[in-house]
mmCIF file of C-alpha atoms in Angstrom:
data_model
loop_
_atom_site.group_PDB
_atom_site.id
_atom_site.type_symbol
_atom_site.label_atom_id
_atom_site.label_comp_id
_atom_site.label_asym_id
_atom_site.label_seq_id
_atom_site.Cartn_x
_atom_site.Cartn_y
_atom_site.Cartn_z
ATOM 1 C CA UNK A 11 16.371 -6.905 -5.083
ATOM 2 C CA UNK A 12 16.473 -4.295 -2.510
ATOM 3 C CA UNK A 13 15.109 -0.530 -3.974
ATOM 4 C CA UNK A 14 16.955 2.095 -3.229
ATOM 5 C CA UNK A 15 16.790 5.590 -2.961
ATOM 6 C CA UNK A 16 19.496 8.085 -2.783
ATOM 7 C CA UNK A 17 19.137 12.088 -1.847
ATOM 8 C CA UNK A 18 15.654 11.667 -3.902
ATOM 9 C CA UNK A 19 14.018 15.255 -4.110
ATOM 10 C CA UNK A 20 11.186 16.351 -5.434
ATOM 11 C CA UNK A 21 8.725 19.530 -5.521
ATOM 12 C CA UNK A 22 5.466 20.930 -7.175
ATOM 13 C CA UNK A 23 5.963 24.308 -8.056
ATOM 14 C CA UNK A 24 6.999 25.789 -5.235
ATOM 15 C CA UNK A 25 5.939 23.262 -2.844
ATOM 16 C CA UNK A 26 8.892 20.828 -1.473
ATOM 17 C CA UNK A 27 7.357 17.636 -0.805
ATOM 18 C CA UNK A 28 10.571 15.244 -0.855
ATOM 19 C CA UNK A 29 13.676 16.639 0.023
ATOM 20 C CA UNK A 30 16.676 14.750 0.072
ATOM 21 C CA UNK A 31 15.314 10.968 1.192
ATOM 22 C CA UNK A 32 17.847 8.530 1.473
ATOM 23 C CA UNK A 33 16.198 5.006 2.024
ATOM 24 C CA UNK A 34 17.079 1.383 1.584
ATOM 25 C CA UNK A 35 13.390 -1.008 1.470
ATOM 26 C CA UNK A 36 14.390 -4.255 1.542
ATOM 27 C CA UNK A 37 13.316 -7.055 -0.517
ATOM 28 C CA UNK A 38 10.942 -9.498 0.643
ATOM 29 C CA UNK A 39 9.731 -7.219 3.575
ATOM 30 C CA UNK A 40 6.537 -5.272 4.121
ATOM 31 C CA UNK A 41 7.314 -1.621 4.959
ATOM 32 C CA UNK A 42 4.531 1.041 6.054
ATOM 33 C CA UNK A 43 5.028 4.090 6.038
ATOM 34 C CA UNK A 44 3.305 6.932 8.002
ATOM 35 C CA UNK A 45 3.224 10.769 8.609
ATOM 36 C CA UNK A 46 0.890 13.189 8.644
ATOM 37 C CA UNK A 47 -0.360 14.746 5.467
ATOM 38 C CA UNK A 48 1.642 16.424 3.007
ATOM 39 C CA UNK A 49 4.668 15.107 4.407
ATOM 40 C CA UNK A 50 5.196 13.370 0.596
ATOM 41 C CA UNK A 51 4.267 9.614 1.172
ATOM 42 C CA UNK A 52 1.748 9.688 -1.610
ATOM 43 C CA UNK A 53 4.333 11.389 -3.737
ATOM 44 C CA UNK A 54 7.003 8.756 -2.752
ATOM 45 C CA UNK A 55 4.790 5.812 -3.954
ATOM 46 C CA UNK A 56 4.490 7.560 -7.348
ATOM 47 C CA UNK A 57 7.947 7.802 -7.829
ATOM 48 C CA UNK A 58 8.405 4.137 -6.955
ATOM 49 C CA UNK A 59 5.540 3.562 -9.546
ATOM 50 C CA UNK A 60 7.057 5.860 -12.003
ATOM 51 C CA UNK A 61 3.969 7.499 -12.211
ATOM 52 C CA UNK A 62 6.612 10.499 -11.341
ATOM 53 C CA UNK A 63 10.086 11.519 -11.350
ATOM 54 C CA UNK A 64 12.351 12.505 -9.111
ATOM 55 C CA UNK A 65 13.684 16.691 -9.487
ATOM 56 C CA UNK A 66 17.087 15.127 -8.193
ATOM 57 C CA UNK A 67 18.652 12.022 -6.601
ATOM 58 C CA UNK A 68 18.510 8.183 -7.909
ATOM 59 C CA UNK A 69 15.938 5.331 -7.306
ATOM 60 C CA UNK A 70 18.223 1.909 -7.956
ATOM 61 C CA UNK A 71 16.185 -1.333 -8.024
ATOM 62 C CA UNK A 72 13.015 -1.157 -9.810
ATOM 63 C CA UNK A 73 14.533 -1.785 -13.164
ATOM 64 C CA UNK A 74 12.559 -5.460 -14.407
ATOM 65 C CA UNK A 75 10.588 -5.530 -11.371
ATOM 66 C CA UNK A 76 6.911 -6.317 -11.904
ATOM 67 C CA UNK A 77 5.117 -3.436 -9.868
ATOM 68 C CA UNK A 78 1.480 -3.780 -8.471
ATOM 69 C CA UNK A 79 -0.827 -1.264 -6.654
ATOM 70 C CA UNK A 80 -3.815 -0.429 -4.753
ATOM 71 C CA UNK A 81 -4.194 3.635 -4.490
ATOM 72 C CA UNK A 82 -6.634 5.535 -2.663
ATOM 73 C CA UNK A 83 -9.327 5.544 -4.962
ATOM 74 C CA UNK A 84 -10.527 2.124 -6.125
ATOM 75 C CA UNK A 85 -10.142 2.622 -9.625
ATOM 76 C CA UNK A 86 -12.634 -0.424 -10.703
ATOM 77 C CA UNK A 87 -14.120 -0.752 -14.125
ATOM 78 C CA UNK A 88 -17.540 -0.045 -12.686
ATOM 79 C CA UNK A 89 -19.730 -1.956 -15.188
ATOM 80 C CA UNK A 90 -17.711 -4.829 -15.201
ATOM 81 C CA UNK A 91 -18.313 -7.927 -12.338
ATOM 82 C CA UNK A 92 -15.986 -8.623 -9.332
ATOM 83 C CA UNK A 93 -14.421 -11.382 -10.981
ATOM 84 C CA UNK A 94 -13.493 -9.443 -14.637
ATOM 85 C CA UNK A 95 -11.996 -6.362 -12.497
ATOM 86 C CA UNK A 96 -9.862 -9.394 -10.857
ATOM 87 C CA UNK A 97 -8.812 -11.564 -13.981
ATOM 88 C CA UNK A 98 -8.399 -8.034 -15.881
ATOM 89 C CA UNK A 99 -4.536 -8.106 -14.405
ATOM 90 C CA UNK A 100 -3.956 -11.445 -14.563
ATOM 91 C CA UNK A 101 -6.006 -13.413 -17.577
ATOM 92 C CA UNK A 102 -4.161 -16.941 -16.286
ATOM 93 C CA UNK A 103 -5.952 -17.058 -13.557
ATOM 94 C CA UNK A 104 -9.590 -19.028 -14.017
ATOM 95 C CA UNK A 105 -13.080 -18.013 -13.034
ATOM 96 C CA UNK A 106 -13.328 -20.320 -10.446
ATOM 97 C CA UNK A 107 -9.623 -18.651 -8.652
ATOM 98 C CA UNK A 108 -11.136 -15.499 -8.714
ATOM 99 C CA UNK A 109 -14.865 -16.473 -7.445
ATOM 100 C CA UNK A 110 -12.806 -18.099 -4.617
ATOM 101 C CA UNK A 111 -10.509 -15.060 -3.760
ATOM 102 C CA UNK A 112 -13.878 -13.100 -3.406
ATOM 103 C CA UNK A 113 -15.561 -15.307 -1.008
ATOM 104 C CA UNK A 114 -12.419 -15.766 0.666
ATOM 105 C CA UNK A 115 -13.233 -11.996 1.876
ATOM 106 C CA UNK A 116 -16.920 -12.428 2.175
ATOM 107 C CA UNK A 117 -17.981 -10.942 -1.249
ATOM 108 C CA UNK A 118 -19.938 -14.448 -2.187
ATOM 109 C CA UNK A 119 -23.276 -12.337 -2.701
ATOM 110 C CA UNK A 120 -21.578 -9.834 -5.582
ATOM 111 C CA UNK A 121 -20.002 -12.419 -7.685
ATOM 112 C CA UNK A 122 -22.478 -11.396 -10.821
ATOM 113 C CA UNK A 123 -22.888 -7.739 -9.475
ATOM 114 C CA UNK A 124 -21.669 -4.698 -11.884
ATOM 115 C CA UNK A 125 -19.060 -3.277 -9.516
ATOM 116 C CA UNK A 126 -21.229 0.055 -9.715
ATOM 117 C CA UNK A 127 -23.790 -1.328 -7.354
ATOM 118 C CA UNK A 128 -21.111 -2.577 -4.166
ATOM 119 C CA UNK A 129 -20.752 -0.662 -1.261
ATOM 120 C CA UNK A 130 -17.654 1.105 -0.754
ATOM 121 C CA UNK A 131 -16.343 -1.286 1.601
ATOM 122 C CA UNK A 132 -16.927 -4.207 -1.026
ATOM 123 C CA UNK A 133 -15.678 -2.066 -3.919
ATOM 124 C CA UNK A 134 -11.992 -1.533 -1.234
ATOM 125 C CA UNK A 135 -12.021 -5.295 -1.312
ATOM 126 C CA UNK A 136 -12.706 -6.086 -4.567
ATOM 127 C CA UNK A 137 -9.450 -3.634 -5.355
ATOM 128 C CA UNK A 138 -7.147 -5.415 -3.290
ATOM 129 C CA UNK A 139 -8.143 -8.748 -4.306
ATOM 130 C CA UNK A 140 -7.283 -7.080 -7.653
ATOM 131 C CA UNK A 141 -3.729 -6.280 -7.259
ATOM 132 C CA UNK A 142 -2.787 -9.061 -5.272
ATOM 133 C CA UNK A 143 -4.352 -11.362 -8.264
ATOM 134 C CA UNK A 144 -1.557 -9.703 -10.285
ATOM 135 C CA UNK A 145 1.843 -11.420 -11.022
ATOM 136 C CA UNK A 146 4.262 -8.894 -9.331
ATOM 137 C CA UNK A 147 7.393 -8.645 -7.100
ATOM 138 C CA UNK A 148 6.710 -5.136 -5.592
ATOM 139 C CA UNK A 149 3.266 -4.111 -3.694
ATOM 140 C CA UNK A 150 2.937 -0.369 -3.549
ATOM 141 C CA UNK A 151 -0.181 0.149 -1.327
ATOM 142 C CA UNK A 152 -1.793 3.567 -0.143
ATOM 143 C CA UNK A 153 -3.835 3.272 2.136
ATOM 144 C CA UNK A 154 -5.257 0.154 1.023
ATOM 145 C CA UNK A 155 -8.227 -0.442 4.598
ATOM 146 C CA UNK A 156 -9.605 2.490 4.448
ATOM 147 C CA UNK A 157 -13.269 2.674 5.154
ATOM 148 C CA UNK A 158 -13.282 -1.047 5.984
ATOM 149 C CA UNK A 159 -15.112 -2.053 9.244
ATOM 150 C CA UNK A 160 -13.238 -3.224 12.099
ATOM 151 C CA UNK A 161 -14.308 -7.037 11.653
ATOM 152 C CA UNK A 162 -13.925 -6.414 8.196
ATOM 153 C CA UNK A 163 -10.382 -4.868 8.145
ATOM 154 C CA UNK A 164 -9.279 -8.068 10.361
ATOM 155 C CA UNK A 165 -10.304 -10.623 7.903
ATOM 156 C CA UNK A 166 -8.487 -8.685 4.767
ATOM 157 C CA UNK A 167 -5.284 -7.196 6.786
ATOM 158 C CA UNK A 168 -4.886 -11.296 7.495
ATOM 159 C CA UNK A 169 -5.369 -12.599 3.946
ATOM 160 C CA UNK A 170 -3.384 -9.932 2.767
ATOM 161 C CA UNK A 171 -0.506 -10.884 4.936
ATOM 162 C CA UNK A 172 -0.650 -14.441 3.660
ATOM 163 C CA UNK A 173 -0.433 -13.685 0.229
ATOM 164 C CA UNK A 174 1.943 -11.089 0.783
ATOM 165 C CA UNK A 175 4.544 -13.572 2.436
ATOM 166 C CA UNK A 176 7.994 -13.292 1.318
ATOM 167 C CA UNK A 177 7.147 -10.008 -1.199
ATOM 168 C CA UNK A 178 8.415 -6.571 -1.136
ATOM 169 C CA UNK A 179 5.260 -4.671 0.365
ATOM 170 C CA UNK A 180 5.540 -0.755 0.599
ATOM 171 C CA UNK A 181 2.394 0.447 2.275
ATOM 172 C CA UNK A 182 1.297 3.849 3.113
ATOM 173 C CA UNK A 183 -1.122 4.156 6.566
ATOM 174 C CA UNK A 184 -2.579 6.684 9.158
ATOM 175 C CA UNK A 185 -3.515 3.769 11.615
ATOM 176 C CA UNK A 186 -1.070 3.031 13.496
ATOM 177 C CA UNK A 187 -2.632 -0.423 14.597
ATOM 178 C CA UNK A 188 -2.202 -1.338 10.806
ATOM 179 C CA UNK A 189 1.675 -0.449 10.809
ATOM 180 C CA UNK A 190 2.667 -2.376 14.172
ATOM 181 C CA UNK A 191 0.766 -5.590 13.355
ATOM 182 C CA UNK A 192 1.608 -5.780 10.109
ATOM 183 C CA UNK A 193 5.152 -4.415 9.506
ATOM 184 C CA UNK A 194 8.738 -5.754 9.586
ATOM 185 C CA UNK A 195 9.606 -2.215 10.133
ATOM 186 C CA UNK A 196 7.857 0.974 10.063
ATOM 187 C CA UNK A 197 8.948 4.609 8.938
ATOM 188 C CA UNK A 198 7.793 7.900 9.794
ATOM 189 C CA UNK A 199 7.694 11.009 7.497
ATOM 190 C CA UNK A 200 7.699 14.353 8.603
ATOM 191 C CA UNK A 201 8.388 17.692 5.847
ATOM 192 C CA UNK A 202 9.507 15.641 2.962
ATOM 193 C CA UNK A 203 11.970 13.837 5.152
ATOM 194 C CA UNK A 204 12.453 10.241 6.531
ATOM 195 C CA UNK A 205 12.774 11.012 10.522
ATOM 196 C CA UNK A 206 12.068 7.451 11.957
ATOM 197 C CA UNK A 207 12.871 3.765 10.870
ATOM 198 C CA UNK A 208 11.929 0.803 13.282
ATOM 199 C CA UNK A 209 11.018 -2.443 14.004
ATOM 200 C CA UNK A 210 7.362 -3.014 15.452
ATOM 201 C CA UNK A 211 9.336 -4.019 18.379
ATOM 202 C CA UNK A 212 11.039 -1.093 18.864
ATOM 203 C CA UNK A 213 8.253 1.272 18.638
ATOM 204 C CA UNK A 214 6.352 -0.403 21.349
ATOM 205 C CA UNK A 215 9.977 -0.073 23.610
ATOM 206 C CA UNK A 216 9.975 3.455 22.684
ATOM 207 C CA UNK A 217 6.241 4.973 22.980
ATOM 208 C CA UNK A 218 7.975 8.750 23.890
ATOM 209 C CA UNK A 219 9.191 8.385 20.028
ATOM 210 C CA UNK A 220 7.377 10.708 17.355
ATOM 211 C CA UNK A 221 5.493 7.594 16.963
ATOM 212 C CA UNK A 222 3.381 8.687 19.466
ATOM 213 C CA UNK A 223 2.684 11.952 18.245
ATOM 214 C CA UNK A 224 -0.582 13.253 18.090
ATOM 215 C CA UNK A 225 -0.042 14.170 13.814
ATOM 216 C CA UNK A 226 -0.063 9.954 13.392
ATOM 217 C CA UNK A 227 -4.094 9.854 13.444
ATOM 218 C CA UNK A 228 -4.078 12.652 11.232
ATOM 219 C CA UNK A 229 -6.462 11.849 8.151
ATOM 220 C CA UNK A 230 -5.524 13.315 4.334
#
């Protein structure tokens, strides 16, 4: 099911942060989205989430759909192992899955670790491993590579894309390398407003586009 979102507004106090976005993702595709900060993309995942709600407008398609996440902080049950954190969201899934998810990603030395003792770039991994161990039809992601190496990043961006095939992916980036290797189409945000929608494609045919601007590398 494709979600949805019609004239969707929304403010904190007297900050605007969404103001009228009208946007259709569709299903099965992997969206990023990108903007400098404050432009509301962090705020737009939590009203997919339903962690808020919108001051105005309508968000049509999330009803019955099983929602999963990886947010900017890792959010790990710190004295628990690798492997619990991962079989926490989805009991089904055996020991031996979840050992092998971790050493898919090169975590084969923390299997019996307390998460409290991994690096952050291990603790990053073990979170998406995490929600994509989760049975769910819609990925919300915010900046899910973050303080991963560049080897690193190029291992998970790649498994994550495989398991990601065919799923409704919504996933919130400052790199712009992420967005163009990874995305069927990428937006870009700008004062609580949706200013850009393209393919990969057409952002590479277009490089004088405020895709280029300088505000993309912007960090929050």
């Amino acid at each position: 099911m494709d979600i949805t979102l019609q004239n969707v507004s929304k403010s904190f106090g007297d900050k605007q942060v969404l103001e009228g976005v009208s946007h259709t993702f569709p299903q099965g595709e992997l969206t990023c989205v990108m903007g400098p900060s404050g432009c509301g993309k962090t705020t737009l995942l939590s009203l997919l989430l339903g962690l808020e709600a919108p001051d105005s407008g309508e968000i049509l398609g999330m009803e019955g759909q099983k929602l999963s996440a990886v947010f900017q902080e890792d959010r790990l049950c710190e004295n628990t192992t690798p492997v619990s954190n991962i079989r926490l969201v989805n009991p089904s899934l055996s020991k031996a899955e979840a050992q092998g998810m971790l050493r898919d990603l090169g975590l084969e030395g923390s299997l019996g670790q307390p998460v409290r003792t991994l690096s952050g770039g291990m603790k990053r991994r073990v979170a998406i491993l995490r929600a994509l161990a989760a049975d769910y039809d819609v990925l919300l992601c915010d900046e899910p590579f973050k303080g991963l190496d560049q080897a690193t990043k190029a291992l998970v961006m790649g498994y994550f894309l495989g398991k990601t095939k065919g799923k409704t992916v919504i996933l919130v980036t400052h790199d712009q390398g992420e967005a163009l290797s990874m995305a069927d189409r990428v937006l870009l945000m700008h004062g609580g407003q949706i200013i850009e929608d393209n393919t990969p494609a057409e952002v590479y045919l277009h490089p004088k586009s405020a895709f280029a601007a300088d505000f993309i590398g912007a960090s929050d």
